[in-house]
Coordinates of C-alpha atoms and ligand atoms in Angstrom, one line a residue:
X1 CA 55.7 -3.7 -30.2
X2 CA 56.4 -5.5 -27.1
X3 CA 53.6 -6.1 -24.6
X4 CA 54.5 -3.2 -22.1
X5 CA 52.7 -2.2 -18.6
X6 CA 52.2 1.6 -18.6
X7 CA 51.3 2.5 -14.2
X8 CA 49.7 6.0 -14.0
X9 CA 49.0 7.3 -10.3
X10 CA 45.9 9.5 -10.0
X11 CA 42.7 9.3 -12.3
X12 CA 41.7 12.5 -13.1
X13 CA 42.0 14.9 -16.0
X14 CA 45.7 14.4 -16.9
X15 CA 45.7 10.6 -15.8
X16 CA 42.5 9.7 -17.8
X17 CA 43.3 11.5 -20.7
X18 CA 46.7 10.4 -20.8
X19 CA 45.0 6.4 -20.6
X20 CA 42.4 7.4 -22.8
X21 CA 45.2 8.2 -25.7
X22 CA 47.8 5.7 -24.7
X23 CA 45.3 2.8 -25.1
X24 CA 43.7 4.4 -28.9
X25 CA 47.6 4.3 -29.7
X26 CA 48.8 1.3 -29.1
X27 CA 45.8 -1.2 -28.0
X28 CA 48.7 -3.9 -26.7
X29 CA 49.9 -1.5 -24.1
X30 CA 48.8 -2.6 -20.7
X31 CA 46.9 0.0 -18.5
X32 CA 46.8 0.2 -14.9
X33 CA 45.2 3.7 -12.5
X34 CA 45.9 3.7 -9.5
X35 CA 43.1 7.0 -8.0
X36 CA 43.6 7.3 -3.8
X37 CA 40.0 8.6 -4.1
X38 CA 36.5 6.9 -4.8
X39 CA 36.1 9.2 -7.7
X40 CA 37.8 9.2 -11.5
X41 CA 37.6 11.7 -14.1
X42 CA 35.4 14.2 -12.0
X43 CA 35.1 17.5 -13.1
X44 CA 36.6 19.8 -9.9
X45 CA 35.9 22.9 -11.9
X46 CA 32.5 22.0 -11.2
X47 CA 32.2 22.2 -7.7
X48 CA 31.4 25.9 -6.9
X49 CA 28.2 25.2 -9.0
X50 CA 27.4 22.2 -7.1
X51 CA 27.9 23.9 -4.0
X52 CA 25.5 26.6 -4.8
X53 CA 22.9 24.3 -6.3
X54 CA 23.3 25.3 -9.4
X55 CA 24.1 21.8 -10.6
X56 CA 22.2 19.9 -8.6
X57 CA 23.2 16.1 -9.3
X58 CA 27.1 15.5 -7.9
X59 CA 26.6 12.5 -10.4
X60 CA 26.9 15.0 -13.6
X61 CA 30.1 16.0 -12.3
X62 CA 31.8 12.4 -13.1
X63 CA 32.5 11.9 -17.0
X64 CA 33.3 8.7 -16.8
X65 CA 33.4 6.0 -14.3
X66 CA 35.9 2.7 -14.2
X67 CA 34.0 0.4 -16.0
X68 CA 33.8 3.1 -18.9
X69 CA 37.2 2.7 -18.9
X70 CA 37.7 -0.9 -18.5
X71 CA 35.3 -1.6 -21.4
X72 CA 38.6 -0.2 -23.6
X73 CA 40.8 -2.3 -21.0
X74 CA 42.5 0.4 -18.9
X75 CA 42.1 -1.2 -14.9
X76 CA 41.1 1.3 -12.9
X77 CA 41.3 0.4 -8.9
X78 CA 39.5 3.4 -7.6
X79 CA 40.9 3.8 -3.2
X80 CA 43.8 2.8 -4.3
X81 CA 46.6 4.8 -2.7
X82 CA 50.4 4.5 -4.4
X83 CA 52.3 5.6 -1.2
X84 CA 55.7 5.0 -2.4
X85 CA 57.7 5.2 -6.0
X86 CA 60.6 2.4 -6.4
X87 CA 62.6 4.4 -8.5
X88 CA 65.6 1.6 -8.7
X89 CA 63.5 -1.3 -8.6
X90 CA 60.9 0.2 -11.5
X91 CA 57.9 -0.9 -9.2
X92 CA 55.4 1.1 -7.0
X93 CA 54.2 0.5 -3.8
X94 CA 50.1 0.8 -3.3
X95 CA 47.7 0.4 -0.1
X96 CA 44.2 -0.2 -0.7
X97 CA 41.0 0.5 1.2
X98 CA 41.3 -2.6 2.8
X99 CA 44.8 -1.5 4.3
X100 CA 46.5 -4.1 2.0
X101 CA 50.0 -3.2 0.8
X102 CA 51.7 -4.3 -2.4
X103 CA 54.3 -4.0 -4.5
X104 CA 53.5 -3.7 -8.9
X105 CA 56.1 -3.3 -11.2
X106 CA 56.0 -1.2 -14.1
X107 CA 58.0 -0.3 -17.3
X108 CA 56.8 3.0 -17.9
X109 CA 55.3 5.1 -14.8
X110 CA 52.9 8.2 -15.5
X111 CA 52.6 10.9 -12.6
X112 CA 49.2 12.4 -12.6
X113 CA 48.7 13.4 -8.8
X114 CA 47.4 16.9 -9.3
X115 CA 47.8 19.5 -6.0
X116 CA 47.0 19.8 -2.8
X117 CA 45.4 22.8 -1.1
X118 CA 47.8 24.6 1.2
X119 CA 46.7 25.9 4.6
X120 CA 48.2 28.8 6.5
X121 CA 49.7 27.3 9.5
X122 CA 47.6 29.8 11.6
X123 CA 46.2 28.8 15.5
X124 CA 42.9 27.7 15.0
X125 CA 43.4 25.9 11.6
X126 CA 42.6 22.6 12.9
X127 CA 39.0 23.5 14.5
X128 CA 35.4 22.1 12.9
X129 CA 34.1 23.8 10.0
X130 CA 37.1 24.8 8.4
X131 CA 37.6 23.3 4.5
X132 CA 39.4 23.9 1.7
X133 CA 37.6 22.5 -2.1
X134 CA 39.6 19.9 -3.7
X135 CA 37.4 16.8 -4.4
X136 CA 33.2 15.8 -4.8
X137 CA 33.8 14.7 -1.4
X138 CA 35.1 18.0 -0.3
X139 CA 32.3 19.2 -1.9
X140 CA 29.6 17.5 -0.8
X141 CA 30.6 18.3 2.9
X142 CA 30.7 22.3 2.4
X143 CA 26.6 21.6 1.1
X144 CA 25.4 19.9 3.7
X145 CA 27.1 21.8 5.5
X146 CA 26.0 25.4 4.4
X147 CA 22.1 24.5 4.7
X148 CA 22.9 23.8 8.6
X149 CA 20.7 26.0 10.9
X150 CA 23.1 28.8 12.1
X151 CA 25.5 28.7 9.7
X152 CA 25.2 32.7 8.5
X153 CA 28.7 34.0 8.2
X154 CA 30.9 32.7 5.6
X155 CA 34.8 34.2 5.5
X156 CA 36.8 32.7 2.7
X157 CA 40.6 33.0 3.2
X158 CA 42.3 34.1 -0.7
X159 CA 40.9 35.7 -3.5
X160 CA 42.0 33.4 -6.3
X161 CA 39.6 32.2 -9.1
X162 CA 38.4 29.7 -6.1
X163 CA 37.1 32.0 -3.7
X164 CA 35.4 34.4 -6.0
X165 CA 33.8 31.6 -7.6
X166 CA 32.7 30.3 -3.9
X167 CA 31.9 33.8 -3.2
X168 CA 28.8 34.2 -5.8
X169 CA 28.0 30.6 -4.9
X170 CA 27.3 31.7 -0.8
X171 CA 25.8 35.1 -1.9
X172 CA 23.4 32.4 -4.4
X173 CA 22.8 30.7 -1.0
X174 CA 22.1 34.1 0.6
X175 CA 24.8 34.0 3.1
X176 CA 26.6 36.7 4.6
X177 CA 30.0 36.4 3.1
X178 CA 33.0 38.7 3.6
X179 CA 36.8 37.3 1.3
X180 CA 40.0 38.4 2.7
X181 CA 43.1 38.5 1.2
X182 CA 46.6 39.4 1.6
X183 CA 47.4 41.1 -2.4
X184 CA 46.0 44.4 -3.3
X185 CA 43.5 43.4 -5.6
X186 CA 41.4 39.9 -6.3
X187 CA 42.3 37.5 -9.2
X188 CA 46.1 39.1 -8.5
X189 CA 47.1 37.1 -12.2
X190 CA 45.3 40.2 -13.8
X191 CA 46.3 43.5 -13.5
X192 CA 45.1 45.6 -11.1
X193 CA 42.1 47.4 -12.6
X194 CA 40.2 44.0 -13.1
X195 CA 41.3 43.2 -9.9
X196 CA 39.2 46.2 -8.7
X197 CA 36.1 45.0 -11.2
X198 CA 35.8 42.2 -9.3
X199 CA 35.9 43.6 -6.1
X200 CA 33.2 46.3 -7.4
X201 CA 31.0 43.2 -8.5
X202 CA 32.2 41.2 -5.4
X203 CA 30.5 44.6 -3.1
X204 CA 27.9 45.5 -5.8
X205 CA 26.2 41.9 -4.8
X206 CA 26.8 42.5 -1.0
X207 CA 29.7 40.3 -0.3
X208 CA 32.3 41.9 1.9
X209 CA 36.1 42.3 0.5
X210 CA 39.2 42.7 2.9
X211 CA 42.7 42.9 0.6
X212 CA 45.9 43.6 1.8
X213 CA 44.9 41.8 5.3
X214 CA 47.0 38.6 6.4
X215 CA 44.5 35.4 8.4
X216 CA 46.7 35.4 11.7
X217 CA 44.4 32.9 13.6
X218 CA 40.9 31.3 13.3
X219 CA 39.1 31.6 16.8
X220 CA 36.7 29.3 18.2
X221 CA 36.8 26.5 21.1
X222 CA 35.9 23.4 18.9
X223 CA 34.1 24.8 15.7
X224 CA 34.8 28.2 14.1
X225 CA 33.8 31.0 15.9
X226 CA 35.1 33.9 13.9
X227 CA 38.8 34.9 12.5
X228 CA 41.3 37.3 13.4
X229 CA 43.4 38.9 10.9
X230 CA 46.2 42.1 11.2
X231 CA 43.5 44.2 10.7
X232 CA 40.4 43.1 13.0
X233 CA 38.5 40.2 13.8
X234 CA 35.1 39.0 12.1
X235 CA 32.7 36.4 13.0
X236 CA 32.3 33.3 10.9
X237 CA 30.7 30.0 11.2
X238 CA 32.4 28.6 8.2
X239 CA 35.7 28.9 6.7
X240 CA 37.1 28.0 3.3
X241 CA 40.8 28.3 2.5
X242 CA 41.7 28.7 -0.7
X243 CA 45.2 29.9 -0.8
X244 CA 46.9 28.7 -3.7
X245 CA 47.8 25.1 -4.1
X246 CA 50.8 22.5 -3.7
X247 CA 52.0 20.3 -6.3
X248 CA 51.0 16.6 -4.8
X249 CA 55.0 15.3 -5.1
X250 CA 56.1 14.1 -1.9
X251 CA 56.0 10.8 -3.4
X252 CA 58.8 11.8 -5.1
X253 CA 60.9 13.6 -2.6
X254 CA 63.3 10.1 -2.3
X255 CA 63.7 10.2 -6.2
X256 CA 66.5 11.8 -8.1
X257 CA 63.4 13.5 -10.1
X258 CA 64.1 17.5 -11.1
X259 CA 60.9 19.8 -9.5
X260 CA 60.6 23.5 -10.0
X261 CA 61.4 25.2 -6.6
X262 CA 57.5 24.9 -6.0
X263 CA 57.8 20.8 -6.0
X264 CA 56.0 20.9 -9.7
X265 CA 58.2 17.6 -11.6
X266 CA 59.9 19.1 -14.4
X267 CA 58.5 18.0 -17.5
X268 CA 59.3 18.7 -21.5
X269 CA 57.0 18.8 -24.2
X270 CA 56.5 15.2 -24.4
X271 CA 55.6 14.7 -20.5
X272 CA 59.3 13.0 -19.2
X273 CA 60.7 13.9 -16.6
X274 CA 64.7 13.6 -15.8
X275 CA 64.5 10.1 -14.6
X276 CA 64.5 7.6 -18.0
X277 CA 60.7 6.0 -18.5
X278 CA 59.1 8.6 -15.8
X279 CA 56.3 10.8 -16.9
X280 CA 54.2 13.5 -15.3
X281 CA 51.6 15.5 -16.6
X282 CA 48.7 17.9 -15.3
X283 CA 48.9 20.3 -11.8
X284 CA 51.9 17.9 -10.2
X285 CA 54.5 18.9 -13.2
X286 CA 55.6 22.0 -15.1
X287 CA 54.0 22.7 -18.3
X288 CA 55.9 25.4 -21.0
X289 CA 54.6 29.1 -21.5
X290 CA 54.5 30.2 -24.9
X291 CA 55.3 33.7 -24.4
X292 CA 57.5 33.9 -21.4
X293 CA 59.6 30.9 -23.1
X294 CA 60.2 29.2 -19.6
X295 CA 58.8 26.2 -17.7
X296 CA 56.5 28.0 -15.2
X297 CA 53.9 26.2 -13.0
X298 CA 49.7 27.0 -14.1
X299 CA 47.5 24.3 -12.5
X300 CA 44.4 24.6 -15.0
X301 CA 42.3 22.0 -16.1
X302 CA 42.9 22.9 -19.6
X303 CA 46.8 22.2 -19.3
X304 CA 46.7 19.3 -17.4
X305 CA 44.1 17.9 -20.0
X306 CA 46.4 18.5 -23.1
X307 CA 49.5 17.5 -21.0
X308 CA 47.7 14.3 -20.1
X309 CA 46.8 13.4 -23.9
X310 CA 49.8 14.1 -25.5
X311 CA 52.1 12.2 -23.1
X312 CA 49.6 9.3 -23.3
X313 CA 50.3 9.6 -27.1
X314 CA 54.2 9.6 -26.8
X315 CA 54.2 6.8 -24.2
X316 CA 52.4 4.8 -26.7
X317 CA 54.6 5.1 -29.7
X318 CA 52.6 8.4 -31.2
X319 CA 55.6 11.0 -30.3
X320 CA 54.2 14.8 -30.5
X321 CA 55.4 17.3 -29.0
X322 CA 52.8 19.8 -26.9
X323 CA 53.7 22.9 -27.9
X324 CA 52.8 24.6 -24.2
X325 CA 50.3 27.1 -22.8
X326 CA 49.1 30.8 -22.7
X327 CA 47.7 30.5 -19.5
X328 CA 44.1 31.6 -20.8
X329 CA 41.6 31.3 -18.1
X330 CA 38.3 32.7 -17.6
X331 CA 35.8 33.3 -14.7
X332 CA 32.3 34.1 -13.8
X333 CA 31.9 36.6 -11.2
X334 CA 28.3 37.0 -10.3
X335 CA 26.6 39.0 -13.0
X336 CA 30.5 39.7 -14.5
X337 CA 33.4 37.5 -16.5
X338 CA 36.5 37.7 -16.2
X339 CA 39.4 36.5 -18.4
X340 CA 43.2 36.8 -19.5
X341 CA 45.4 35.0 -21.8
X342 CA 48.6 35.4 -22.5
X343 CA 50.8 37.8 -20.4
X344 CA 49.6 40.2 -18.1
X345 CA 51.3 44.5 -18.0
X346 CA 52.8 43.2 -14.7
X347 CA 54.1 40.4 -16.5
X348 CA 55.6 41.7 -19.1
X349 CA 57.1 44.5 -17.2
X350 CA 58.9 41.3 -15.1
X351 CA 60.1 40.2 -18.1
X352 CA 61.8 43.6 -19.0
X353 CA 59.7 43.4 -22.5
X354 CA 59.5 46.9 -24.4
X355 CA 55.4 46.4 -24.3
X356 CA 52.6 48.8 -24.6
X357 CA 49.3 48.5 -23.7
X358 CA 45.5 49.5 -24.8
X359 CA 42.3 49.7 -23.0
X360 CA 38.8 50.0 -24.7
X361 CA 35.6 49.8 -23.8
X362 CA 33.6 48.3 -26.7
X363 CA 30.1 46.5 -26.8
X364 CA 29.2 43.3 -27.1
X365 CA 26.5 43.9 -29.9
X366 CA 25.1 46.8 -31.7
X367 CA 23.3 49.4 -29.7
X368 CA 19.9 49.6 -30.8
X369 CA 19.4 45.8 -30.1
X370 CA 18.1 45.3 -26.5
X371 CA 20.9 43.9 -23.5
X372 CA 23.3 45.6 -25.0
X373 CA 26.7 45.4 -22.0
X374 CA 30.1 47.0 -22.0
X375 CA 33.2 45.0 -22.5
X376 CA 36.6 46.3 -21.2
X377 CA 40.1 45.0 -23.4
X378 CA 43.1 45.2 -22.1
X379 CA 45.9 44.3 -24.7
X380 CA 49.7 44.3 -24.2
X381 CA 51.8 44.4 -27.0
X382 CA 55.7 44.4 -28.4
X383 CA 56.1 48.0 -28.8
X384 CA 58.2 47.8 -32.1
X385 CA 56.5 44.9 -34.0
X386 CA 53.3 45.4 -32.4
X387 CA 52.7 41.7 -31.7
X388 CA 50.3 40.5 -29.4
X389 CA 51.7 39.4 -26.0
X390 CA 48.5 39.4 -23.9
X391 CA 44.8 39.7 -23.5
X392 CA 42.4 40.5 -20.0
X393 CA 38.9 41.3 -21.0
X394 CA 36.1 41.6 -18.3
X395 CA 32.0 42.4 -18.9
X396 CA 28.4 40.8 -18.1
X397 CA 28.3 39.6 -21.7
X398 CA 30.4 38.1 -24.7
X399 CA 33.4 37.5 -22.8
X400 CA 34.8 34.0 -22.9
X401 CA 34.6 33.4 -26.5
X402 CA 36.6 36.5 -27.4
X403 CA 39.4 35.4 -25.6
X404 CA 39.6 32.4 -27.5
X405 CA 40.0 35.1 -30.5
X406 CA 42.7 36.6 -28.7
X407 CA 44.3 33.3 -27.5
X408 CA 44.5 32.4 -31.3
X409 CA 45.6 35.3 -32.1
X410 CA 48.5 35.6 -29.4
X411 CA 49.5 31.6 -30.0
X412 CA 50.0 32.4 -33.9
X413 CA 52.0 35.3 -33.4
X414 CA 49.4 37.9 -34.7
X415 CA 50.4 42.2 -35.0
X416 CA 47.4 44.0 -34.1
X417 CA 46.9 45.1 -37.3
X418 CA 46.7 41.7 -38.5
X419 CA 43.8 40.6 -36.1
X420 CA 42.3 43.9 -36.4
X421 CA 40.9 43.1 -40.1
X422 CA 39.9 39.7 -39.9
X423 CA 36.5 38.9 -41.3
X424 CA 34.8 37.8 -38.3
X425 CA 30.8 37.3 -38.7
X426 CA 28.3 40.4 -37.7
X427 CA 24.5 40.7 -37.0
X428 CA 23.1 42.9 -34.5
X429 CA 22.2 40.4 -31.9
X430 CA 25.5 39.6 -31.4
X431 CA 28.5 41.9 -32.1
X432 CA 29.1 45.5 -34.1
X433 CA 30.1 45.7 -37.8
X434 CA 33.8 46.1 -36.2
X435 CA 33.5 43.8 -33.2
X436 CA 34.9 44.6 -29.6
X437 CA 38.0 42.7 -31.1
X438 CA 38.5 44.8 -33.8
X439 CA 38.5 47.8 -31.8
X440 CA 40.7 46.9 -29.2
X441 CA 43.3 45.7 -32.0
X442 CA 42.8 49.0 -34.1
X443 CA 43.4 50.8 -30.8
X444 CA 47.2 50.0 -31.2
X445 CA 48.9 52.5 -32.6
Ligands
FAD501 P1 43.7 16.3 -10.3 O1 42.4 16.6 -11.0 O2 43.9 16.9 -8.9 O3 43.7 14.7 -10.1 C1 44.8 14.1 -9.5 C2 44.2 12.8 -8.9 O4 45.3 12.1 -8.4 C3 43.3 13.0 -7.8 O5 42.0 12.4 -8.1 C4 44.0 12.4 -6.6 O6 43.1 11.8 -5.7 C5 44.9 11.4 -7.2 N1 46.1 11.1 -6.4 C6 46.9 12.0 -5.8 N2 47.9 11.3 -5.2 C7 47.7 10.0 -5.3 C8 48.4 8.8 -4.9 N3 49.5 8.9 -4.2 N4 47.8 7.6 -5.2 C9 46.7 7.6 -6.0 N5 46.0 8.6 -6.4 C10 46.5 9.9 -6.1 N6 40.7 24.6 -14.2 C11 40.3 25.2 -15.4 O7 41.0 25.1 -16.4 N7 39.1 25.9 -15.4 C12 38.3 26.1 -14.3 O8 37.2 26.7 -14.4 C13 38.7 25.4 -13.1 N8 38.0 25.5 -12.0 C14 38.4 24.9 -10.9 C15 37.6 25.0 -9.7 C16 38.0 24.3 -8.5 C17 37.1 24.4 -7.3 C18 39.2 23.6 -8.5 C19 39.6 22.8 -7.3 C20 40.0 23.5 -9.6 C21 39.6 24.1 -10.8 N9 40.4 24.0 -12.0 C22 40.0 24.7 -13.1 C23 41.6 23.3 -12.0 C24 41.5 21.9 -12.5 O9 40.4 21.3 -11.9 C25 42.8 21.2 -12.4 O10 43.8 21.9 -13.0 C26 42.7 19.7 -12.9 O11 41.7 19.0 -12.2 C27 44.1 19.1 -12.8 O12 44.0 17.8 -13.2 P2 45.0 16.7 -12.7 O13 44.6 15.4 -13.3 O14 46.4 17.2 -13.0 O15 44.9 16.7 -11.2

């Protein structure tokens, strides 16, 4: 194979695994990362915990640093920024820290930019002590920030998996912390009545919850001094926005490139995009979803990760096709998890499916064993062939890991019935002779 020079902009988790495969591929391809930041392959999923303490080194939250990867001989230039994409010329255009522009040419280009946070374009946005949690930097200003003398009220603007992350991390930090939010209920990608679980947990622990209210200005003179929405006005001395993010694409916008509506780069299963010898990959691009058959837009970590690695592999020679996502996500809440793969009731009812739907409550081990805790299923099914279409699942223990069950389940095409006798292991301590999944498949009638 020709000696060819594979550019990928942005060094995180689509980027590095995408480098990380290309280069165990094909060892003659040339690798160069260009990362805007001073960080690569940092974990962001992280930072909540960091915030609150919890993990208490910001060091543990990098995987891997450049000269991990240059060892294999993928250059990494860490504050490097690409601010332009030659789509004619097959070059990009890059300013480093030092303000230095230049021009490097590739032959195959990789987009891995990941997403911006958006901001309400409120009055007031621009005042001190207002953030939103992208980066280890971001991070590392909201802690030092936090243990500042007088900093006691905490608002955070959206209640996406985010904010009620941040939220247990200020009530750890024994803040006064209210969340407000324009949808009906928290985490809106579940259905309602988890929605309203976390909001229980969310009060239970004495944070404040304000849904169905709109941010329509931030007051203060310099710093923060409270916020203002259609419903009252509250006082805060910090602010975190987390709102939903914003594919990072505008490098594109002069390119004859195809985007969702959103700005995500449509992508296919193998990472290119409609311009010949363009790839993207990870929370800038679209990624498949296996059950509502379309090209939709779910910034995860997970995703971006797989995306990354098997467009590394088919840029390299090692052509597979990544056969999409469910979407499964899970979250801890305080003394609560929270999860959902698959397709959600309101989902499915969008998609004009003939579905029904089960609830149990099941526990997560037998009852005579000590700390025993209440897990609620929610499944959503094809009525007719009884199929699995979509799991949500939220208790204090057992959780995560049977949502994987389901996830498997869902991604092989399962009926109830079928999942509902599979041998899965049993011993007191940790499930029921017929486990919580069991159940909640039996349930389907
Ligand atoms: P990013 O990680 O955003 O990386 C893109 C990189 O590109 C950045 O480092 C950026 O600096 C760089 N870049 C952008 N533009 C340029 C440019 N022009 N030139 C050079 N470099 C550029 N996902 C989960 O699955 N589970 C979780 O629990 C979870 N928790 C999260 C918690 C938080 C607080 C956040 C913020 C995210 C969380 N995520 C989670 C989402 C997950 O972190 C992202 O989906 C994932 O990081 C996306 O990877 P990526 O490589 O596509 O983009």
């Amino acid at each position: 194979m020709d000696k060819k020079k594979l550019i990928i902009i942005g060094g995180d988790a689509a980027g590095m695994s995408a480098a990380s495969k290309a280069k165990r591929v094909n060892e003659d391809l040339e690798i160069i990362i260009y990362e805007k930041g001073e960080y690569i392959s940092y974990s962001q999923c992280g930072l909540p915990y960091y915030i609150s303490d919890v993990t208490k080194d910001k060091e543990k939250l990098v995987i891997k640093k450049p000269e991990d990867f240059e060892e294999k001989g993928i250059h990494v230039f860490t504050k490097h920024e690409v601010i332009k994409i030659n789509e004619r010329e097959k070059s990009v255009t890059v300013r480093n820290s030092n303000n230095n522009v230049f021009e490097e040419k590739y032959d195959i280009l990789l987009v891995a930019t990941g997403a911006d946070p958006k901001v309400p374009p409120v009055k007031g946005v621009d005042l001190q002590n207002i953030f939103t949690l992208k980066t280890i930097p971001d991070a590392e200003i909201i802690k030092e920030f936090v243990k500042r003398d007088g900093i006691e009220n905490v608002v955070l603007i959206g209640g996406g998996y985010i904010n009620v992350e941040l939220i247990e991390s200020m009530i750890l930090l024994g803040k006064k912390v209210r969340i407000i939010q324009r949808p009906k209920t928290l985490l809106n990608i579940m259905d309602e009545e988890f929605g309203q679980m976390v909001h229980e947990e969310v009060e239970k622990h004495g944070g404040m919850v304000h849904t169905e209210e709109t941010l329509e200005e931030i007051i203060g003179k310099e710093k923060v001094e409270g916020v203002k929405t259609d419903k009252g006005e509250y006082p805060a001395d910090l602010v975190i926005i987390a709102v939903g993010i914003q594919p990072a694409t505008e490098l594109l916008k002069d390119t004859s490139i195809k985007m969702l509506k959103n700005g995500a780069i449509l992508v296919d299963g193998y990472g290119r995009t409609s311009i010949p010898d363009i790839y993207a990959a990870g929370d800038c691009a679209s990624v498949y979803h296996i059950i509502r058959k379309e090209d939709v837009y779910i910034p995860l970590g997970t995703n971006a990760n797989k995306q990354g690695r098997f467009t590394g592999g088919t840029i390299a020679g090692e052509v597979k096709k990544f056969p999409g996502t469910l979407g499964t996500a899970v979250v801890k809440v305080l003394d609560m998890t929270f999860g959902s793969t698959g397709i959600s009731e309101k989902e499915a009812k969008n998609m004009n499916i003939d579905y029904g739907t089960v609830t149990v409550k099941a526990a997560n081990h037998a009852g005579y064993y000590p700390n025993k805790k209440k897990i609620t299923i929610k499944l959503v099914y094809e009525k007719e062939s009884k199929i699995l279409l979509g799991a949500q699942m939220a208790g204090e223990e057992g959780v995560a890991k049977r949502l994987d069950v389901f996830a498997l389940a869902i991604d092989r095409k399962m009926t109830a019935e079928e999942l509902g006798n599979i041998d899965f292991c049993y011993s007191p301590p940790f499930a029921t002779p017929w486990d919580a999944v069991h159940i909640a498949a039996n349930a389907v009638k």
